[in-house]
Coordinates of C-alpha atoms and ligand atoms in Angstrom, one line a residue:
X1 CA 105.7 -71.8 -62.3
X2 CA 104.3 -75.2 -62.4
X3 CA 105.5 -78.1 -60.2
X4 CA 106.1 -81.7 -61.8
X5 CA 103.6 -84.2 -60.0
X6 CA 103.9 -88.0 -60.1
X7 CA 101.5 -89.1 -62.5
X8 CA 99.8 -92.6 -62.3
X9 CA 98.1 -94.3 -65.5
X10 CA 96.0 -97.3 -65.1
X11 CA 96.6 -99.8 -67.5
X12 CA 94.8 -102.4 -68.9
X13 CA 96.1 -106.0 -68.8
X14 CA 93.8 -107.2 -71.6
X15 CA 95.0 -104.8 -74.8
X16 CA 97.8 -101.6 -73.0
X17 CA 94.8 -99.0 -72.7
X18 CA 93.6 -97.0 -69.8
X19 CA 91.1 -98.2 -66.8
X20 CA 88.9 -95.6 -65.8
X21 CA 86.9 -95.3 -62.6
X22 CA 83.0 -96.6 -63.2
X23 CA 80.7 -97.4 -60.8
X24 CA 82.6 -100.1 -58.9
X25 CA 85.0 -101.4 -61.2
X26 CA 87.9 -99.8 -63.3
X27 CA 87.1 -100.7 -67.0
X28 CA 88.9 -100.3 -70.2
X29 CA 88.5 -97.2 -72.9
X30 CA 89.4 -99.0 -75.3
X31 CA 88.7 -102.9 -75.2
X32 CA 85.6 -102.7 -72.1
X33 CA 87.7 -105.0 -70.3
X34 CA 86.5 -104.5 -66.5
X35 CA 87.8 -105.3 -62.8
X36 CA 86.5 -104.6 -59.5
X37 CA 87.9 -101.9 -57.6
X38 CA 87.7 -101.7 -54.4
X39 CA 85.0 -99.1 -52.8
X40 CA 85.7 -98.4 -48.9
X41 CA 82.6 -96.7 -47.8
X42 CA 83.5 -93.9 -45.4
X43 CA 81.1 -91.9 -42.9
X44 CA 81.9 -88.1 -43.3
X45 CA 83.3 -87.0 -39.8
X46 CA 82.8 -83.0 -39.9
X47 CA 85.7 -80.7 -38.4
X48 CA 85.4 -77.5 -36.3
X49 CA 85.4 -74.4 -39.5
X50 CA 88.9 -73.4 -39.8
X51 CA 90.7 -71.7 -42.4
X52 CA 92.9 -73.6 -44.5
X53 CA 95.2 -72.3 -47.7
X54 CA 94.5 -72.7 -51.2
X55 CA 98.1 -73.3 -53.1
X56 CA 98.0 -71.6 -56.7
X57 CA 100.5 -73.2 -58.1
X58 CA 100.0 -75.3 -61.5
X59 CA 100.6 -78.9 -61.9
X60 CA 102.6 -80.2 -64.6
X61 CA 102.0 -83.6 -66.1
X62 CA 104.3 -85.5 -68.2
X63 CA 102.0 -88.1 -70.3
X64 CA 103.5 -91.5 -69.7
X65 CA 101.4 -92.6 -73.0
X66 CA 102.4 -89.5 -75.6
X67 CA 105.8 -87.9 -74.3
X68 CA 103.4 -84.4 -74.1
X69 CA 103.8 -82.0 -70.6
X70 CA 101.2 -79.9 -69.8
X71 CA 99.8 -77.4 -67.0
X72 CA 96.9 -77.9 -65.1
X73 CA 95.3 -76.9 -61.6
X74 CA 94.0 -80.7 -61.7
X75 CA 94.3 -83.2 -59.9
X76 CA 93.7 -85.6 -62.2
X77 CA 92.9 -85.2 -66.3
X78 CA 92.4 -86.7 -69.6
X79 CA 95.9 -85.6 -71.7
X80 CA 94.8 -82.7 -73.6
X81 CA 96.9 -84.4 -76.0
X82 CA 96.1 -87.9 -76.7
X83 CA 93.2 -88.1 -73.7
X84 CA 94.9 -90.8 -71.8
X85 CA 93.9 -90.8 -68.3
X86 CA 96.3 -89.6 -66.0
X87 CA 96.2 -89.1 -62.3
X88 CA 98.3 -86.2 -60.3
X89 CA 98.4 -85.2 -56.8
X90 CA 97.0 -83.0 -54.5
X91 CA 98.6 -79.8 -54.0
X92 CA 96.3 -78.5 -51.1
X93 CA 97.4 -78.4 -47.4
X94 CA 93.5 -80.2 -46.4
X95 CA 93.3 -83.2 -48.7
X96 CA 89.5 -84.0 -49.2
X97 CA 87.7 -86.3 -46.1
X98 CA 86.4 -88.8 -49.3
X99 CA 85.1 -88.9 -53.0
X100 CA 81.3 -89.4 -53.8
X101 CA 80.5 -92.7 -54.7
X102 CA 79.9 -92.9 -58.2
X103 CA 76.6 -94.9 -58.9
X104 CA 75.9 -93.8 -62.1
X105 CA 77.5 -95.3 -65.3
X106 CA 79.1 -93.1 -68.2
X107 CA 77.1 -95.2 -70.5
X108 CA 73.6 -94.9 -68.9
X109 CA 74.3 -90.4 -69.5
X110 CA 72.9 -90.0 -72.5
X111 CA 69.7 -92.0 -71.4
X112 CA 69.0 -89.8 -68.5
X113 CA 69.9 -86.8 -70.6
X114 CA 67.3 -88.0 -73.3
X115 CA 64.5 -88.9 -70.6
X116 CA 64.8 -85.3 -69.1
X117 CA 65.0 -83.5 -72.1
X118 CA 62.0 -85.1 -73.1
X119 CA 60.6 -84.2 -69.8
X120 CA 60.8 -80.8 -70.4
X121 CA 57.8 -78.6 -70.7
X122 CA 57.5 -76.4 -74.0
X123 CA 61.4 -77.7 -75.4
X124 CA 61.2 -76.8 -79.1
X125 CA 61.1 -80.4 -80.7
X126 CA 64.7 -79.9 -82.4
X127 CA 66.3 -79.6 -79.4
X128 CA 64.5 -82.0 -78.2
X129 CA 66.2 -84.2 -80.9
X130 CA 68.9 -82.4 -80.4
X131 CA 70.5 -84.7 -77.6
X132 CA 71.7 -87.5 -80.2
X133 CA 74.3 -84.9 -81.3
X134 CA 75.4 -84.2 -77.8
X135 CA 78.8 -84.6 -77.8
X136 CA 80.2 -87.9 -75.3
X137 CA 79.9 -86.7 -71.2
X138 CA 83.0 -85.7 -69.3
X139 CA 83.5 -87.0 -65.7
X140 CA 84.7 -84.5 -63.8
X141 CA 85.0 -84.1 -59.7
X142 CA 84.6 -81.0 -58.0
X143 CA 85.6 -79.8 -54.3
X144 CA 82.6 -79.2 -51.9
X145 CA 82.1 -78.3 -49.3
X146 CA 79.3 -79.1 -46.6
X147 CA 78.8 -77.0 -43.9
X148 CA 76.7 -77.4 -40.3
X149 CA 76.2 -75.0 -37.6
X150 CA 74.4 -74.8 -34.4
X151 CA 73.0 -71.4 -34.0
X152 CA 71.0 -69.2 -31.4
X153 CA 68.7 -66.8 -33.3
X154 CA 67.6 -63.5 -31.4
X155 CA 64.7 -62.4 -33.2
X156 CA 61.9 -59.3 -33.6
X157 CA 58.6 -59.2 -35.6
X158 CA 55.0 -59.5 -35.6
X159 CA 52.6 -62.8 -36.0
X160 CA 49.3 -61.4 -38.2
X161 CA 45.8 -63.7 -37.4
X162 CA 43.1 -63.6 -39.6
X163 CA 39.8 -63.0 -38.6
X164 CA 36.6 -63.2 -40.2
X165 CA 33.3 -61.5 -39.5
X166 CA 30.1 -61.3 -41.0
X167 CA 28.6 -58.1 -42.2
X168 CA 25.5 -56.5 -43.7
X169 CA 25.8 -54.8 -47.0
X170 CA 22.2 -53.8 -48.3
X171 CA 20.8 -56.6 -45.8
X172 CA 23.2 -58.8 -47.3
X173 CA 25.6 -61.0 -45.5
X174 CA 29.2 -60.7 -46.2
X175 CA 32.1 -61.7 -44.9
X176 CA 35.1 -59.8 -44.3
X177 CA 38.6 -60.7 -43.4
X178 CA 40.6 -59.1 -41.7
X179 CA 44.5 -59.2 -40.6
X180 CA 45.3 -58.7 -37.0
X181 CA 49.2 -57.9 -36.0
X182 CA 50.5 -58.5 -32.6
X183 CA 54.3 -57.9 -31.8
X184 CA 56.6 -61.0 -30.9
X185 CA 60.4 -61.7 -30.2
X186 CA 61.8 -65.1 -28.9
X187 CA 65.1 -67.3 -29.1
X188 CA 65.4 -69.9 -30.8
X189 CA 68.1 -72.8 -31.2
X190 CA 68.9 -74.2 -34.9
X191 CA 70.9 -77.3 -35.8
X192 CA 71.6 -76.3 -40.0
X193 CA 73.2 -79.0 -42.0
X194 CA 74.6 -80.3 -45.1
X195 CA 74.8 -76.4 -46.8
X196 CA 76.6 -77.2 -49.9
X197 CA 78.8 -74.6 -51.8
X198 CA 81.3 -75.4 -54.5
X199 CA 84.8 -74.9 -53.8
X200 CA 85.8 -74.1 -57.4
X201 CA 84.2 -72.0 -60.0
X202 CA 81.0 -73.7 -61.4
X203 CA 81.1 -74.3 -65.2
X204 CA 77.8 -72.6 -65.1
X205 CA 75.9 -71.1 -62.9
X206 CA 72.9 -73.9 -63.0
X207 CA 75.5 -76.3 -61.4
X208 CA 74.6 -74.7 -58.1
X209 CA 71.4 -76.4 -58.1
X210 CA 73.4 -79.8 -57.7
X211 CA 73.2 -81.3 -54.6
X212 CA 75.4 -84.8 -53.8
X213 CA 74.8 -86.8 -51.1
X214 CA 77.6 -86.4 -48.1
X215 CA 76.6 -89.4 -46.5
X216 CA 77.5 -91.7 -49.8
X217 CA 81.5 -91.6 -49.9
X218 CA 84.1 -93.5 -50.4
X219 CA 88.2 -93.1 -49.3
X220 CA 90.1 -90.9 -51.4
X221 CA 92.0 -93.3 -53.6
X222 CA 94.2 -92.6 -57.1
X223 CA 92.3 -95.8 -58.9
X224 CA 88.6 -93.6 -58.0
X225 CA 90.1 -90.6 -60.3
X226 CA 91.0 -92.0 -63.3
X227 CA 89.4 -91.0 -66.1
X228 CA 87.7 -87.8 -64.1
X229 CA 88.8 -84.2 -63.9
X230 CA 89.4 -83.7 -60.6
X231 CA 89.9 -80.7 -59.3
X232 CA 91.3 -79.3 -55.3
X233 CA 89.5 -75.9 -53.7
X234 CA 90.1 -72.7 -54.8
X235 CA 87.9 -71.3 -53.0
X236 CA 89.4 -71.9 -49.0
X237 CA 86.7 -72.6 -46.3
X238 CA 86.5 -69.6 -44.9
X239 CA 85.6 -67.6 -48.4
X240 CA 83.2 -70.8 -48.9
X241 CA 81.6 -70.2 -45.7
X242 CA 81.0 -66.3 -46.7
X243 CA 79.5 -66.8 -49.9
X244 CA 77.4 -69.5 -48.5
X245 CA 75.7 -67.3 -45.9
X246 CA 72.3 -66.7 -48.1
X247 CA 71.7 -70.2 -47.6
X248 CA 72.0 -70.4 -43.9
X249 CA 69.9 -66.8 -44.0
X250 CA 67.3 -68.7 -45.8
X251 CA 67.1 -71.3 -43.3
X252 CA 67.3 -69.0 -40.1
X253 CA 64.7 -66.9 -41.6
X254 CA 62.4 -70.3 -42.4
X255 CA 62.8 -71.2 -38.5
X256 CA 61.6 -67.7 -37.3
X257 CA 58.9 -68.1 -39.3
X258 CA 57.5 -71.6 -38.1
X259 CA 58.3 -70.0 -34.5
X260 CA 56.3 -67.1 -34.8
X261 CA 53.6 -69.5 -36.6
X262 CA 50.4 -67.4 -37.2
X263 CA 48.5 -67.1 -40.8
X264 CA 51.3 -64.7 -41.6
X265 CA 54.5 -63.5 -40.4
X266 CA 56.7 -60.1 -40.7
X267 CA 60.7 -60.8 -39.5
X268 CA 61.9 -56.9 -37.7
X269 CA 64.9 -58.6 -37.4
X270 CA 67.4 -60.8 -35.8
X271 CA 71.0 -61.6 -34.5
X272 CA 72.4 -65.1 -34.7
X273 CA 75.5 -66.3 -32.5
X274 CA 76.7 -69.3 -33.6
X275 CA 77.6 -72.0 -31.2
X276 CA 79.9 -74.5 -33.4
X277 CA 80.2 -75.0 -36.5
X278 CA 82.1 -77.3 -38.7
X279 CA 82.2 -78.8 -42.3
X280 CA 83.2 -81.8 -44.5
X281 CA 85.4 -81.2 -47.3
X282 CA 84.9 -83.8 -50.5
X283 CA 84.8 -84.3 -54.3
X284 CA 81.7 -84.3 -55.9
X285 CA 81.5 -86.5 -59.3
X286 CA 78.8 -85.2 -62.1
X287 CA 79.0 -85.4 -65.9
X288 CA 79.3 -82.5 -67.9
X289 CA 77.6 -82.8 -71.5
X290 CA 77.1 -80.1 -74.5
X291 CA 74.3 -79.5 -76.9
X292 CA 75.0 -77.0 -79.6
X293 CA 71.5 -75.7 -81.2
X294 CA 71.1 -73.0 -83.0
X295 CA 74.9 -71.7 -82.4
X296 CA 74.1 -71.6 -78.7
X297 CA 75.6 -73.9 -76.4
X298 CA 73.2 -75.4 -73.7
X299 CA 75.3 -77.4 -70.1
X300 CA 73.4 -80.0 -68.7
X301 CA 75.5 -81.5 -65.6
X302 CA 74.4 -84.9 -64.3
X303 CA 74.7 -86.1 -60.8
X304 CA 76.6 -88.7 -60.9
X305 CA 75.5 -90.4 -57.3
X306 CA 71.6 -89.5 -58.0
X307 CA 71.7 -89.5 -61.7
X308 CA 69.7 -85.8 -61.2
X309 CA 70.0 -83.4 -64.2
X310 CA 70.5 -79.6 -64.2
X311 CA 70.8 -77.0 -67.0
X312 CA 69.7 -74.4 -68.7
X313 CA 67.1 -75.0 -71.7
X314 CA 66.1 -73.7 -74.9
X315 CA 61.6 -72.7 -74.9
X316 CA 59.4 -73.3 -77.9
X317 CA 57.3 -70.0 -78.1
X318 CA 54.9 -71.3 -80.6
X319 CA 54.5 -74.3 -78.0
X320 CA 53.7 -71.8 -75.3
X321 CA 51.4 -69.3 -77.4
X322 CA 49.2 -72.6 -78.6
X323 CA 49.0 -73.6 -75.2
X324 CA 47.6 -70.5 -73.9
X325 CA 45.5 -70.3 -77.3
X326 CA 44.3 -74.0 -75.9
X327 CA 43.4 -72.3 -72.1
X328 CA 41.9 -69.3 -73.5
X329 CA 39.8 -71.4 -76.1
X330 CA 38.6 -74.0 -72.9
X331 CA 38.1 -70.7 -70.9
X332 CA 35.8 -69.2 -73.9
X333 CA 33.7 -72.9 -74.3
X334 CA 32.8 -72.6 -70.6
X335 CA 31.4 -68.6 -70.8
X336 CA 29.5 -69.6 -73.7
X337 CA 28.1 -72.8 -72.2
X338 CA 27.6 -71.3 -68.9
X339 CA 25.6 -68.7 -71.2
X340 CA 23.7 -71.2 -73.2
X341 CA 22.6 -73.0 -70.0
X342 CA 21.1 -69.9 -68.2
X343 CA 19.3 -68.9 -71.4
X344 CA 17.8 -72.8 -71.6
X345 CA 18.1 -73.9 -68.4
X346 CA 17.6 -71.2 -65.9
X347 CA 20.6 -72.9 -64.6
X348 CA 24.5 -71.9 -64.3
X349 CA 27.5 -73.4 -64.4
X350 CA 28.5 -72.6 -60.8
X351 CA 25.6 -74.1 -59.4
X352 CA 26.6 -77.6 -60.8
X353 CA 30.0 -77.7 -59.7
Ligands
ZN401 ZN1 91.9 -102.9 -72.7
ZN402 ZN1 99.3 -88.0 -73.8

């Protein structure tokens, strides 16, 4: 069953079309008319980690522009019908602390798509061409969530020294390293913060590597969504917290190591107890745009605070072999110099560098 939401449409003074939400300012689709929109910047004020219930039920939106209903878990949408931007409500019981600020333009996408595609090591040169037929970017905002903890760490293992002697082999000196291993435990107190993990399933898996900046929000307001998919939590802070526990492991496991210090480290174990912890629930906005090549389909999501761009990409094998052709061809040069100047010389290579 889906529950009818009151659905708000932005319209534009200037010709009857939509405002979306741009860096800023609400502006037109369809004649570019723009006006400012207010952008209250908010501090994120984390809460003590509680769980909190994710309501399953569907959203239906009634297009005030086409007559069309539809179902969505959205909180805001383009009609799949005639793409007029519409904005829902939230269904959840914890309504997100405040939106990212959006400080990247829809029009400047494709430019940062084109400069990192560009950037890309061994991209086969139609692909790299390929981003004039990507199709336009959708805006979309996704539910975060940002976690902190303070936490006491318990831990076992062993610091390894090196040590270096000389020795005589055939009345030649040589020297010899060696790795020493001495046991050590201690406590140590860890402030973690800002561990992000999406609260709704990622479009692909290479939008885990986005990171948006907490500290750069604004208030939740209806004009900020238009013209973005927004989306609540699905996943409730509690299952967040779970599957974000790799990421604190990492970072527990980073500070035993700088503790133990040493030239190496081995981790027995350890036990954390966690003294607080707390998050900040908000929507995260990035563009979403599609390159078909060669009947695949390559994502590339684009931050739309830091402009950053993730995705997965396409490698040009004859790129790569000619470039290890290229190393192994430099590599070859050098024997046969270093050759030619011992025959000549009486001199090698080594002893000039
Ligand atoms: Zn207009
Ligand atoms: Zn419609």
């Amino acid at each position: 069953m889906a529950k009818r939401v009151k659905v708000t449409r932005f319209v534009c003074p200037a010709c009857g079309g939509t405002l979306v939400a741009v860096p800023k300012a609400l502006r037109c689709t369809q004649c570019g008319y723009e006006k400012s929109r207010a952008v209250e910047p908010i501090e994120p004020k984390p809460r003590p980690l509680e769980e909190r219930e994710a309501v399953q039920e569907l959203k239906l939106f009634e297009c005030p522009s086409c007559g069309a209903t539809s179902q969505s878990d959205s909180v805001s949408l383009l009609c799949p019908y005639c793409s007029t931007p519409l904005v829902g409500e939230f269904f959840n019981p914890l309504l997100p602390f405040g939106v990212g600020k959006i400080w990247v333009d829809p029009k400047k996408v494709a430019g940062l798509l084109k400069a990192h595609i560009r950037s890309l090591w061994f991209a086969p040169n139609a692909f790299i061409k390929g981003y004039q037929k990507a199709k336009s970017p959708k805006a979309f905002y996704y539910p975060v969530w940002s976690f902190n903890a303070d936490v006491r760490i318990y831990y076992s293992g062993w610091r390894g020294v090196r040590h270096s002697r000389i020795v005589y082999v055939n009345n030649q000196p040589q020297t010899r390293t060696t790795m020493e291993w001495e046991p050590v435990s201690g406590v140590i107190e860890l402030m973690i913060e800002d561990i992000q993990q999406l609260g709704y399933p990622p479009l692909d898996s290479s939008m885990e590597r986005l990171h948006w900046n907490v500290r750069k929000l604004e208030a939740v307001r209806k004009e900020a969504l238009s013209g973005w998919e927004g989306k609540e939590y699905r996943y409730t802070p509690l299952e967040a917290r779970r599957a974000a526990q790799p990421k604190f492991d990492a970072k527990m496991e980073w500070a035993i190591r700088r503790d133990i210090g040493g030239d190496a480290q081995r981790i027995d174990g350890y036990e954390s107890e966690y003294l607080s912890q707390e998050f900040v629930y908000f929507l995260a906005p990035f563009y979403h745009i599609q390159i078909h090549w060669r009947k695949r389909r390559y994502d590339f999501f684009i931050d739309a605070q830091s402009g950053a761009v993730v995705g997965e990409r396409p490698y040009s094998w004859i790129k790569i072999a000619l470039f290890v052709l290229f190393i192994l061809g430099g590599v070859a040069a050098l024997y046969f110099l270093d050759q030619w100047m011992q025959t000549h010389h009486h001199i090698s290579l080594g002893d000039l560098l």
